[in-house]
Amino acid sequence: GSFMLVNTSRRFSGQKAHLLMPHLKENDTHCIDFHYYVSSKSGASPGTLNVYVKVNDGPIGNPVWNTSITAAWSRAELAISTFWPNFYQVVFEVVTSGHSGYVAIDEVKVLGHPCTKTPHFLRLQSVEVNAGQFATFQCTANGGTDSSDRLWLQVISFFPNALISGERRESERNVKREKLWAVNFINIRFYIAFEMLHGWYSFVEKPPVPIAPPQLSLVGATYLWIQLNANSINGDGPIIQREVEYRTSSGSWYDIQPVDSTNYKIGHLDPDTEYEISVLLTRPGEGGTGSPGPALKTRTKCADPMRGPRRLEVVEIKSRQITICWEPFGYNVTRCHRYNLTVHYRYQAGGQEQVREEVSWDTESSHPQHTITNLSPYTNVSIKLVLMNPEGRKESQELVVQTDEDVPSAVPLESIQGSTFEEKIFLQWREPAQTYGVITLYEV
């Protein structure tokens, strides 16, 4: 491949170099993965490496990631969760410091799955409040969280004198509600008359419940687009809030997200996993949330495998067969419950290259291995594993192995010459067609 290298020698402080990636249109939860290097002999930073994300050729904005010094090649990830823009562009920028050194990037990849270490951003529902009142945004972290885990709130812009506060709360069943942020926006007007709200819920008898399940619009590996389909209800309105509840069909995990439009994208899902999706409707007043409506059952697509098989090693070598093993992998690598593993190998036989492939059925074992048979002795064999699912394939590194030596093939005799008087016989022969190793002795 290729890489970008900036030599900052004899450069003034503040000079800039840009590398622009092509326009991207991925509308899925995905990841930009790259390696970077920022170093100098003096130890002083040669400059700053910034990364920007431009949406629809808009303003470049502020860096979403930067660094100024590294001792060796390092790896970074950019979490991208786009919601139907026309396109976006990743821009790498180097700003020199005046010191000599090198700034480089390499192996820039667009991965069709979430980042392994970098969290993705979540959308929060729009809220309007009166002057002097609070708009509260709650971010929920599910699962086995730690006290040192942190969730961040990024405020792009707010009105003057806005107050931002936050606190950490924990609820039952190992579900932690982190960073409960309250933002006080000055001069925002809220037009709902609170007297009318009281009159509404005074006459409500039954909370609203959708009659039909939501409808599926689009399926991806890590997202599902749905239409709420909640115009027809059992119960009473008016509807002041809509929420989507989704859960895995197997297991107890679930989440609820507020929705402010009839179409909604549920993101950050697991590939090749079945989900049940329901809509909850709320009318004014305490207890105004109805039961979840009928559920839509659907499955996400498979995602491209994370990587190819690793640690391909030889277990046993014989003259006509080779047994190999590899590091076991699971769903976190295959990103799909339907996949196969193929052993590809090639070697020279009779002056021609032979190419073969075999499907390995030993993929679920804790010590997976495969034996290749019917090989020629004393022959170099190039072997690699290919992991495939319906969405893509990933290959392992190639391994070159030489089979053991074996007994050579028959020795063809050319002629027999001699004389009975001399009592001698002269034999002449050719080397065997297949030596299967190094001939060390001809014995008559």
JSON list of N, CA, C and O in Angstrom, two decimals, residues 347-398:
[
{"chain": "A", "resi": 347, "resn": "TYR", "atom": "N", "xyz": [1.00, -25.89, -4.87]},
{"chain": "A", "resi": 347, "resn": "TYR", "atom": "CA", "xyz": [2.34, -26.49, -4.90]},
{"chain": "A", "resi": 347, "resn": "TYR", "atom": "C", "xyz": [2.67, -26.84, -6.35]},
{"chain": "A", "resi": 347, "resn": "TYR", "atom": "O", "xyz": [1.78, -26.89, -7.22]},
{"chain": "A", "resi": 348, "resn": "GLN", "atom": "N", "xyz": [3.94, -27.12, -6.62]},
{"chain": "A", "resi": 348, "resn": "GLN", "atom": "CA", "xyz": [4.41, -27.51, -7.95]},
{"chain": "A", "resi": 348, "resn": "GLN", "atom": "C", "xyz": [4.44, -29.03, -8.04]},
{"chain": "A", "resi": 348, "resn": "GLN", "atom": "O", "xyz": [4.98, -29.70, -7.16]},
{"chain": "A", "resi": 349, "resn": "ALA", "atom": "N", "xyz": [3.87, -29.57, -9.13]},
{"chain": "A", "resi": 349, "resn": "ALA", "atom": "CA", "xyz": [3.89, -31.01, -9.37]},
{"chain": "A", "resi": 349, "resn": "ALA", "atom": "C", "xyz": [4.00, -31.25, -10.87]},
{"chain": "A", "resi": 349, "resn": "ALA", "atom": "O", "xyz": [3.16, -30.76, -11.63]},
{"chain": "A", "resi": 350, "resn": "GLY", "atom": "N", "xyz": [5.04, -31.97, -11.28]},
{"chain": "A", "resi": 350, "resn": "GLY", "atom": "CA", "xyz": [5.22, -32.26, -12.70]},
{"chain": "A", "resi": 350, "resn": "GLY", "atom": "C", "xyz": [5.44, -31.02, -13.53]},
{"chain": "A", "resi": 350, "resn": "GLY", "atom": "O", "xyz": [5.04, -30.96, -14.69]},
{"chain": "A", "resi": 351, "resn": "GLY", "atom": "N", "xyz": [6.07, -30.00, -12.95]},
{"chain": "A", "resi": 351, "resn": "GLY", "atom": "CA", "xyz": [6.34, -28.77, -13.68]},
{"chain": "A", "resi": 351, "resn": "GLY", "atom": "C", "xyz": [5.16, -27.82, -13.78]},
{"chain": "A", "resi": 351, "resn": "GLY", "atom": "O", "xyz": [5.25, -26.78, -14.42]},
{"chain": "A", "resi": 352, "resn": "GLN", "atom": "N", "xyz": [4.02, -28.16, -13.17]},
{"chain": "A", "resi": 352, "resn": "GLN", "atom": "CA", "xyz": [2.84, -27.30, -13.21]},
{"chain": "A", "resi": 352, "resn": "GLN", "atom": "C", "xyz": [2.38, -26.98, -11.80]},
{"chain": "A", "resi": 352, "resn": "GLN", "atom": "O", "xyz": [2.53, -27.80, -10.89]},
{"chain": "A", "resi": 353, "resn": "GLU", "atom": "N", "xyz": [1.83, -25.76, -11.64]},
{"chain": "A", "resi": 353, "resn": "GLU", "atom": "CA", "xyz": [1.33, -25.36, -10.32]},
{"chain": "A", "resi": 353, "resn": "GLU", "atom": "C", "xyz": [-0.07, -25.95, -10.10]},
{"chain": "A", "resi": 353, "resn": "GLU", "atom": "O", "xyz": [-0.96, -25.80, -10.94]},
{"chain": "A", "resi": 354, "resn": "GLN", "atom": "N", "xyz": [-0.24, -26.61, -8.98]},
{"chain": "A", "resi": 354, "resn": "GLN", "atom": "CA", "xyz": [-1.53, -27.18, -8.59]},
{"chain": "A", "resi": 354, "resn": "GLN", "atom": "C", "xyz": [-2.16, -26.30, -7.51]},
{"chain": "A", "resi": 354, "resn": "GLN", "atom": "O", "xyz": [-1.50, -25.95, -6.53]},
{"chain": "A", "resi": 355, "resn": "VAL", "atom": "N", "xyz": [-3.41, -25.91, -7.71]},
{"chain": "A", "resi": 355, "resn": "VAL", "atom": "CA", "xyz": [-4.13, -25.07, -6.76]},
{"chain": "A", "resi": 355, "resn": "VAL", "atom": "C", "xyz": [-5.34, -25.85, -6.26]},
{"chain": "A", "resi": 355, "resn": "VAL", "atom": "O", "xyz": [-6.14, -26.36, -7.05]},
{"chain": "A", "resi": 356, "resn": "ARG", "atom": "N", "xyz": [-5.49, -25.95, -4.96]},
{"chain": "A", "resi": 356, "resn": "ARG", "atom": "CA", "xyz": [-6.58, -26.72, -4.36]},
{"chain": "A", "resi": 356, "resn": "ARG", "atom": "C", "xyz": [-7.22, -25.91, -3.23]},
{"chain": "A", "resi": 356, "resn": "ARG", "atom": "O", "xyz": [-6.64, -25.00, -2.67]},
{"chain": "A", "resi": 357, "resn": "GLU", "atom": "N", "xyz": [-8.46, -26.29, -2.90]},
{"chain": "A", "resi": 357, "resn": "GLU", "atom": "CA", "xyz": [-9.12, -25.73, -1.72]},
{"chain": "A", "resi": 357, "resn": "GLU", "atom": "C", "xyz": [-10.01, -26.79, -1.10]},
{"chain": "A", "resi": 357, "resn": "GLU", "atom": "O", "xyz": [-10.59, -27.62, -1.80]},
{"chain": "A", "resi": 358, "resn": "GLU", "atom": "N", "xyz": [-10.09, -26.77, 0.23]},
{"chain": "A", "resi": 358, "resn": "GLU", "atom": "CA", "xyz": [-10.91, -27.72, 0.98]},
{"chain": "A", "resi": 358, "resn": "GLU", "atom": "C", "xyz": [-11.65, -26.96, 2.07]},
{"chain": "A", "resi": 358, "resn": "GLU", "atom": "O", "xyz": [-11.10, -26.04, 2.67]},
{"chain": "A", "resi": 359, "resn": "VAL", "atom": "N", "xyz": [-12.88, -27.36, 2.33]},
{"chain": "A", "resi": 359, "resn": "VAL", "atom": "CA", "xyz": [-13.66, -26.76, 3.41]},
{"chain": "A", "resi": 359, "resn": "VAL", "atom": "C", "xyz": [-13.31, -27.46, 4.71]},
{"chain": "A", "resi": 359, "resn": "VAL", "atom": "O", "xyz": [-13.34, -28.69, 4.80]},
{"chain": "A", "resi": 360, "resn": "SER", "atom": "N", "xyz": [-12.95, -26.67, 5.72]},
{"chain": "A", "resi": 360, "resn": "SER", "atom": "CA", "xyz": [-12.64, -27.23, 7.03]},
{"chain": "A", "resi": 360, "resn": "SER", "atom": "C", "xyz": [-13.90, -27.22, 7.89]},
{"chain": "A", "resi": 360, "resn": "SER", "atom": "O", "xyz": [-14.55, -26.19, 8.05]},
{"chain": "A", "resi": 361, "resn": "TRP", "atom": "N", "xyz": [-14.24, -28.38, 8.43]},
{"chain": "A", "resi": 361, "resn": "TRP", "atom": "CA", "xyz": [-15.43, -28.49, 9.29]},
{"chain": "A", "resi": 361, "resn": "TRP", "atom": "C", "xyz": [-15.09, -28.32, 10.76]},
{"chain": "A", "resi": 361, "resn": "TRP", "atom": "O", "xyz": [-15.96, -28.23, 11.60]},
{"chain": "A", "resi": 362, "resn": "ASP", "atom": "N", "xyz": [-13.80, -28.28, 11.07]},
{"chain": "A", "resi": 362, "resn": "ASP", "atom": "CA", "xyz": [-13.39, -28.18, 12.47]},
{"chain": "A", "resi": 362, "resn": "ASP", "atom": "C", "xyz": [-13.22, -26.71, 12.83]},
{"chain": "A", "resi": 362, "resn": "ASP", "atom": "O", "xyz": [-12.11, -26.21, 12.96]},
{"chain": "A", "resi": 363, "resn": "THR", "atom": "N", "xyz": [-14.34, -25.98, 12.97]},
{"chain": "A", "resi": 363, "resn": "THR", "atom": "CA", "xyz": [-14.27, -24.55, 13.27]},
{"chain": "A", "resi": 363, "resn": "THR", "atom": "C", "xyz": [-14.76, -24.21, 14.67]},
{"chain": "A", "resi": 363, "resn": "THR", "atom": "O", "xyz": [-14.45, -23.14, 15.19]},
{"chain": "A", "resi": 364, "resn": "GLU", "atom": "N", "xyz": [-15.53, -25.08, 15.28]},
{"chain": "A", "resi": 364, "resn": "GLU", "atom": "CA", "xyz": [-16.08, -24.79, 16.60]},
{"chain": "A", "resi": 364, "resn": "GLU", "atom": "C", "xyz": [-15.20, -25.33, 17.73]},
{"chain": "A", "resi": 364, "resn": "GLU", "atom": "O", "xyz": [-15.43, -25.05, 18.89]},
{"chain": "A", "resi": 365, "resn": "SER", "atom": "N", "xyz": [-14.20, -26.13, 17.41]},
{"chain": "A", "resi": 365, "resn": "SER", "atom": "CA", "xyz": [-13.35, -26.75, 18.43]},
{"chain": "A", "resi": 365, "resn": "SER", "atom": "C", "xyz": [-12.50, -25.70, 19.13]},
{"chain": "A", "resi": 365, "resn": "SER", "atom": "O", "xyz": [-12.16, -24.66, 18.57]},
{"chain": "A", "resi": 366, "resn": "SER", "atom": "N", "xyz": [-12.12, -26.01, 20.38]},
{"chain": "A", "resi": 366, "resn": "SER", "atom": "CA", "xyz": [-11.22, -25.12, 21.11]},
{"chain": "A", "resi": 366, "resn": "SER", "atom": "C", "xyz": [-9.79, -25.24, 20.59]},
{"chain": "A", "resi": 366, "resn": "SER", "atom": "O", "xyz": [-8.95, -24.38, 20.89]},
{"chain": "A", "resi": 367, "resn": "HIS", "atom": "N", "xyz": [-9.49, -26.30, 19.85]},
{"chain": "A", "resi": 367, "resn": "HIS", "atom": "CA", "xyz": [-8.18, -26.47, 19.22]},
{"chain": "A", "resi": 367, "resn": "HIS", "atom": "C", "xyz": [-8.41, -26.88, 17.76]},
{"chain": "A", "resi": 367, "resn": "HIS", "atom": "O", "xyz": [-8.16, -28.03, 17.38]},
{"chain": "A", "resi": 368, "resn": "PRO", "atom": "N", "xyz": [-8.87, -25.98, 16.90]},
{"chain": "A", "resi": 368, "resn": "PRO", "atom": "CA", "xyz": [-9.22, -26.36, 15.53]},
{"chain": "A", "resi": 368, "resn": "PRO", "atom": "C", "xyz": [-7.98, -26.73, 14.72]},
{"chain": "A", "resi": 368, "resn": "PRO", "atom": "O", "xyz": [-6.92, -26.12, 14.87]},
{"chain": "A", "resi": 369, "resn": "GLN", "atom": "N", "xyz": [-8.13, -27.76, 13.85]},
{"chain": "A", "resi": 369, "resn": "GLN", "atom": "CA", "xyz": [-7.03, -28.15, 12.97]},
{"chain": "A", "resi": 369, "resn": "GLN", "atom": "C", "xyz": [-7.59, -28.83, 11.72]},
{"chain": "A", "resi": 369, "resn": "GLN", "atom": "O", "xyz": [-8.76, -29.22, 11.67]},
{"chain": "A", "resi": 370, "resn": "HIS", "atom": "N", "xyz": [-6.73, -28.98, 10.71]},
{"chain": "A", "resi": 370, "resn": "HIS", "atom": "CA", "xyz": [-7.13, -29.57, 9.44]},
{"chain": "A", "resi": 370, "resn": "HIS", "atom": "C", "xyz": [-5.93, -30.29, 8.84]},
{"chain": "A", "resi": 370, "resn": "HIS", "atom": "O", "xyz": [-4.79, -29.82, 8.93]},
{"chain": "A", "resi": 371, "resn": "THR", "atom": "N", "xyz": [-6.18, -31.46, 8.21]},
{"chain": "A", "resi": 371, "resn": "THR", "atom": "CA", "xyz": [-5.13, -32.24, 7.59]},
{"chain": "A", "resi": 371, "resn": "THR", "atom": "C", "xyz": [-5.30, -32.22, 6.08]},
{"chain": "A", "resi": 371, "resn": "THR", "atom": "O", "xyz": [-6.37, -32.56, 5.55]},
{"chain": "A", "resi": 372, "resn": "ILE", "atom": "N", "xyz": [-4.26, -31.83, 5.37]},
{"chain": "A", "resi": 372, "resn": "ILE", "atom": "CA", "xyz": [-4.23, -31.84, 3.90]},
{"chain": "A", "resi": 372, "resn": "ILE", "atom": "C", "xyz": [-3.51, -33.11, 3.46]},
{"chain": "A", "resi": 372, "resn": "ILE", "atom": "O", "xyz": [-2.38, -33.36, 3.87]},
{"chain": "A", "resi": 373, "resn": "THR", "atom": "N", "xyz": [-4.16, -33.92, 2.64]},
{"chain": "A", "resi": 373, "resn": "THR", "atom": "CA", "xyz": [-3.60, -35.20, 2.22]},
{"chain": "A", "resi": 373, "resn": "THR", "atom": "C", "xyz": [-3.31, -35.20, 0.72]},
{"chain": "A", "resi": 373, "resn": "THR", "atom": "O", "xyz": [-3.54, -34.22, 0.03]},
{"chain": "A", "resi": 374, "resn": "ASN", "atom": "N", "xyz": [-2.76, -36.36, 0.24]},
{"chain": "A", "resi": 374, "resn": "ASN", "atom": "CA", "xyz": [-2.46, -36.58, -1.18]},
{"chain": "A", "resi": 374, "resn": "ASN", "atom": "C", "xyz": [-1.48, -35.56, -1.73]},
{"chain": "A", "resi": 374, "resn": "ASN", "atom": "O", "xyz": [-1.61, -35.09, -2.87]},
{"chain": "A", "resi": 375, "resn": "LEU", "atom": "N", "xyz": [-0.50, -35.18, -0.93]},
{"chain": "A", "resi": 375, "resn": "LEU", "atom": "CA", "xyz": [0.53, -34.26, -1.38]},
{"chain": "A", "resi": 375, "resn": "LEU", "atom": "C", "xyz": [1.73, -35.04, -1.92]},
{"chain": "A", "resi": 375, "resn": "LEU", "atom": "O", "xyz": [1.85, -36.25, -1.71]},
{"chain": "A", "resi": 376, "resn": "SER", "atom": "N", "xyz": [2.63, -34.35, -2.58]},
{"chain": "A", "resi": 376, "resn": "SER", "atom": "CA", "xyz": [3.87, -34.95, -3.06]},
{"chain": "A", "resi": 376, "resn": "SER", "atom": "C", "xyz": [4.96, -34.77, -2.01]},
{"chain": "A", "resi": 376, "resn": "SER", "atom": "O", "xyz": [5.06, -33.70, -1.40]},
{"chain": "A", "resi": 377, "resn": "PRO", "atom": "N", "xyz": [5.80, -35.81, -1.83]},
{"chain": "A", "resi": 377, "resn": "PRO", "atom": "CA", "xyz": [6.88, -35.66, -0.85]},
{"chain": "A", "resi": 377, "resn": "PRO", "atom": "C", "xyz": [7.90, -34.61, -1.30]},
{"chain": "A", "resi": 377, "resn": "PRO", "atom": "O", "xyz": [8.04, -34.30, -2.48]},
{"chain": "A", "resi": 378, "resn": "TYR", "atom": "N", "xyz": [8.58, -34.04, -0.33]},
{"chain": "A", "resi": 378, "resn": "TYR", "atom": "CA", "xyz": [9.68, -33.11, -0.54]},
{"chain": "A", "resi": 378, "resn": "TYR", "atom": "C", "xyz": [9.25, -31.96, -1.47]},
{"chain": "A", "resi": 378, "resn": "TYR", "atom": "O", "xyz": [9.90, -31.64, -2.45]},
{"chain": "A", "resi": 379, "resn": "THR", "atom": "N", "xyz": [8.08, -31.35, -1.13]},
{"chain": "A", "resi": 379, "resn": "THR", "atom": "CA", "xyz": [7.50, -30.30, -1.97]},
{"chain": "A", "resi": 379, "resn": "THR", "atom": "C", "xyz": [7.09, -29.12, -1.10]},
{"chain": "A", "resi": 379, "resn": "THR", "atom": "O", "xyz": [6.54, -29.31, -0.01]},
{"chain": "A", "resi": 380, "resn": "ASN", "atom": "N", "xyz": [7.37, -27.92, -1.58]},
{"chain": "A", "resi": 380, "resn": "ASN", "atom": "CA", "xyz": [6.93, -26.72, -0.88]},
{"chain": "A", "resi": 380, "resn": "ASN", "atom": "C", "xyz": [5.44, -26.50, -1.13]},
{"chain": "A", "resi": 380, "resn": "ASN", "atom": "O", "xyz": [4.99, -26.46, -2.28]},
{"chain": "A", "resi": 381, "resn": "VAL", "atom": "N", "xyz": [4.68, -26.34, -0.04]},
{"chain": "A", "resi": 381, "resn": "VAL", "atom": "CA", "xyz": [3.24, -26.13, -0.13]},
{"chain": "A", "resi": 381, "resn": "VAL", "atom": "C", "xyz": [2.91, -24.78, 0.54]},
{"chain": "A", "resi": 381, "resn": "VAL", "atom": "O", "xyz": [3.28, -24.55, 1.69]},
{"chain": "A", "resi": 382, "resn": "SER", "atom": "N", "xyz": [2.24, -23.89, -0.20]},
{"chain": "A", "resi": 382, "resn": "SER", "atom": "CA", "xyz": [1.80, -22.59, 0.34]},
{"chain": "A", "resi": 382, "resn": "SER", "atom": "C", "xyz": [0.35, -22.73, 0.80]},
{"chain": "A", "resi": 382, "resn": "SER", "atom": "O", "xyz": [-0.52, -23.14, 0.03]},
{"chain": "A", "resi": 383, "resn": "ILE", "atom": "N", "xyz": [0.09, -22.39, 2.07]},
{"chain": "A", "resi": 383, "resn": "ILE", "atom": "CA", "xyz": [-1.21, -22.61, 2.69]},
{"chain": "A", "resi": 383, "resn": "ILE", "atom": "C", "xyz": [-1.73, -21.31, 3.27]},
{"chain": "A", "resi": 383, "resn": "ILE", "atom": "O", "xyz": [-0.98, -20.54, 3.88]},
{"chain": "A", "resi": 384, "resn": "LYS", "atom": "N", "xyz": [-3.03, -21.05, 3.10]},
{"chain": "A", "resi": 384, "resn": "LYS", "atom": "CA", "xyz": [-3.69, -19.94, 3.78]},
{"chain": "A", "resi": 384, "resn": "LYS", "atom": "C", "xyz": [-5.14, -20.33, 4.08]},
{"chain": "A", "resi": 384, "resn": "LYS", "atom": "O", "xyz": [-5.72, -21.20, 3.41]},
{"chain": "A", "resi": 385, "resn": "LEU", "atom": "N", "xyz": [-5.72, -19.70, 5.07]},
{"chain": "A", "resi": 385, "resn": "LEU", "atom": "CA", "xyz": [-7.12, -19.93, 5.45]},
{"chain": "A", "resi": 385, "resn": "LEU", "atom": "C", "xyz": [-7.95, -18.73, 4.99]},
{"chain": "A", "resi": 385, "resn": "LEU", "atom": "O", "xyz": [-7.51, -17.58, 5.09]},
{"chain": "A", "resi": 386, "resn": "VAL", "atom": "N", "xyz": [-9.16, -18.99, 4.53]},
{"chain": "A", "resi": 386, "resn": "VAL", "atom": "CA", "xyz": [-10.07, -17.94, 4.10]},
{"chain": "A", "resi": 386, "resn": "VAL", "atom": "C", "xyz": [-11.38, -18.08, 4.89]},
{"chain": "A", "resi": 386, "resn": "VAL", "atom": "O", "xyz": [-12.05, -19.11, 4.81]},
{"chain": "A", "resi": 387, "resn": "LEU", "atom": "N", "xyz": [-11.70, -17.03, 5.65]},
{"chain": "A", "resi": 387, "resn": "LEU", "atom": "CA", "xyz": [-12.95, -16.98, 6.42]},
{"chain": "A", "resi": 387, "resn": "LEU", "atom": "C", "xyz": [-13.98, -16.21, 5.61]},
{"chain": "A", "resi": 387, "resn": "LEU", "atom": "O", "xyz": [-13.73, -15.08, 5.20]},
{"chain": "A", "resi": 388, "resn": "MET", "atom": "N", "xyz": [-15.14, -16.82, 5.35]},
{"chain": "A", "resi": 388, "resn": "MET", "atom": "CA", "xyz": [-16.17, -16.20, 4.51]},
{"chain": "A", "resi": 388, "resn": "MET", "atom": "C", "xyz": [-17.54, -16.25, 5.20]},
{"chain": "A", "resi": 388, "resn": "MET", "atom": "O", "xyz": [-17.87, -17.24, 5.85]},
{"chain": "A", "resi": 389, "resn": "ASN", "atom": "N", "xyz": [-18.29, -15.15, 5.05]},
{"chain": "A", "resi": 389, "resn": "ASN", "atom": "CA", "xyz": [-19.70, -15.13, 5.42]},
{"chain": "A", "resi": 389, "resn": "ASN", "atom": "C", "xyz": [-20.46, -14.47, 4.27]},
{"chain": "A", "resi": 389, "resn": "ASN", "atom": "O", "xyz": [-19.85, -14.06, 3.28]},
{"chain": "A", "resi": 390, "resn": "PRO", "atom": "N", "xyz": [-21.78, -14.36, 4.32]},
{"chain": "A", "resi": 390, "resn": "PRO", "atom": "CA", "xyz": [-22.52, -13.81, 3.18]},
{"chain": "A", "resi": 390, "resn": "PRO", "atom": "C", "xyz": [-22.12, -12.39, 2.78]},
{"chain": "A", "resi": 390, "resn": "PRO", "atom": "O", "xyz": [-22.42, -11.95, 1.67]},
{"chain": "A", "resi": 391, "resn": "GLU", "atom": "N", "xyz": [-21.41, -11.65, 3.65]},
{"chain": "A", "resi": 391, "resn": "GLU", "atom": "CA", "xyz": [-21.09, -10.26, 3.37]},
{"chain": "A", "resi": 391, "resn": "GLU", "atom": "C", "xyz": [-19.64, -10.02, 2.97]},
{"chain": "A", "resi": 391, "resn": "GLU", "atom": "O", "xyz": [-19.30, -8.93, 2.51]},
{"chain": "A", "resi": 392, "resn": "GLY", "atom": "N", "xyz": [-18.76, -10.98, 3.15]},
{"chain": "A", "resi": 392, "resn": "GLY", "atom": "CA", "xyz": [-17.36, -10.71, 2.80]},
{"chain": "A", "resi": 392, "resn": "GLY", "atom": "C", "xyz": [-16.46, -11.85, 3.19]},
{"chain": "A", "resi": 392, "resn": "GLY", "atom": "O", "xyz": [-16.89, -12.91, 3.67]},
{"chain": "A", "resi": 393, "resn": "ARG", "atom": "N", "xyz": [-15.16, -11.64, 2.99]},
{"chain": "A", "resi": 393, "resn": "ARG", "atom": "CA", "xyz": [-14.16, -12.65, 3.28]},
{"chain": "A", "resi": 393, "resn": "ARG", "atom": "C", "xyz": [-12.90, -11.98, 3.81]},
{"chain": "A", "resi": 393, "resn": "ARG", "atom": "O", "xyz": [-12.59, -10.84, 3.49]},
{"chain": "A", "resi": 394, "resn": "LYS", "atom": "N", "xyz": [-12.17, -12.72, 4.65]},
{"chain": "A", "resi": 394, "resn": "LYS", "atom": "CA", "xyz": [-10.89, -12.27, 5.17]},
{"chain": "A", "resi": 394, "resn": "LYS", "atom": "C", "xyz": [-9.93, -13.45, 5.12]},
{"chain": "A", "resi": 394, "resn": "LYS", "atom": "O", "xyz": [-10.30, -14.59, 5.43]},
{"chain": "A", "resi": 395, "resn": "GLU", "atom": "N", "xyz": [-8.66, -13.18, 4.75]},
{"chain": "A", "resi": 395, "resn": "GLU", "atom": "CA", "xyz": [-7.66, -14.23, 4.60]},
{"chain": "A", "resi": 395, "resn": "GLU", "atom": "C", "xyz": [-6.63, -14.15, 5.73]},
{"chain": "A", "resi": 395, "resn": "GLU", "atom": "O", "xyz": [-6.36, -13.09, 6.28]},
{"chain": "A", "resi": 396, "resn": "SER", "atom": "N", "xyz": [-6.05, -15.30, 6.03]},
{"chain": "A", "resi": 396, "resn": "SER", "atom": "CA", "xyz": [-4.94, -15.35, 6.97]},
{"chain": "A", "resi": 396, "resn": "SER", "atom": "C", "xyz": [-3.64, -15.06, 6.23]},
{"chain": "A", "resi": 396, "resn": "SER", "atom": "O", "xyz": [-3.62, -14.95, 5.00]},
{"chain": "A", "resi": 397, "resn": "GLN", "atom": "N", "xyz": [-2.57, -14.93, 6.97]},
{"chain": "A", "resi": 397, "resn": "GLN", "atom": "CA", "xyz": [-1.26, -14.85, 6.35]},
{"chain": "A", "resi": 397, "resn": "GLN", "atom": "C", "xyz": [-0.90, -16.20, 5.73]},
{"chain": "A", "resi": 397, "resn": "GLN", "atom": "O", "xyz": [-1.35, -17.25, 6.20]},
{"chain": "A", "resi": 398, "resn": "GLU", "atom": "N", "xyz": [-0.09, -16.18, 4.68]},
{"chain": "A", "resi": 398, "resn": "GLU", "atom": "CA", "xyz": [0.27, -17.42, 3.99]},
{"chain": "A", "resi": 398, "resn": "GLU", "atom": "C", "xyz": [1.41, -18.12, 4.71]},
{"chain": "A", "resi": 398, "resn": "GLU", "atom": "O", "xyz": [2.36, -17.49, 5.19]}
]
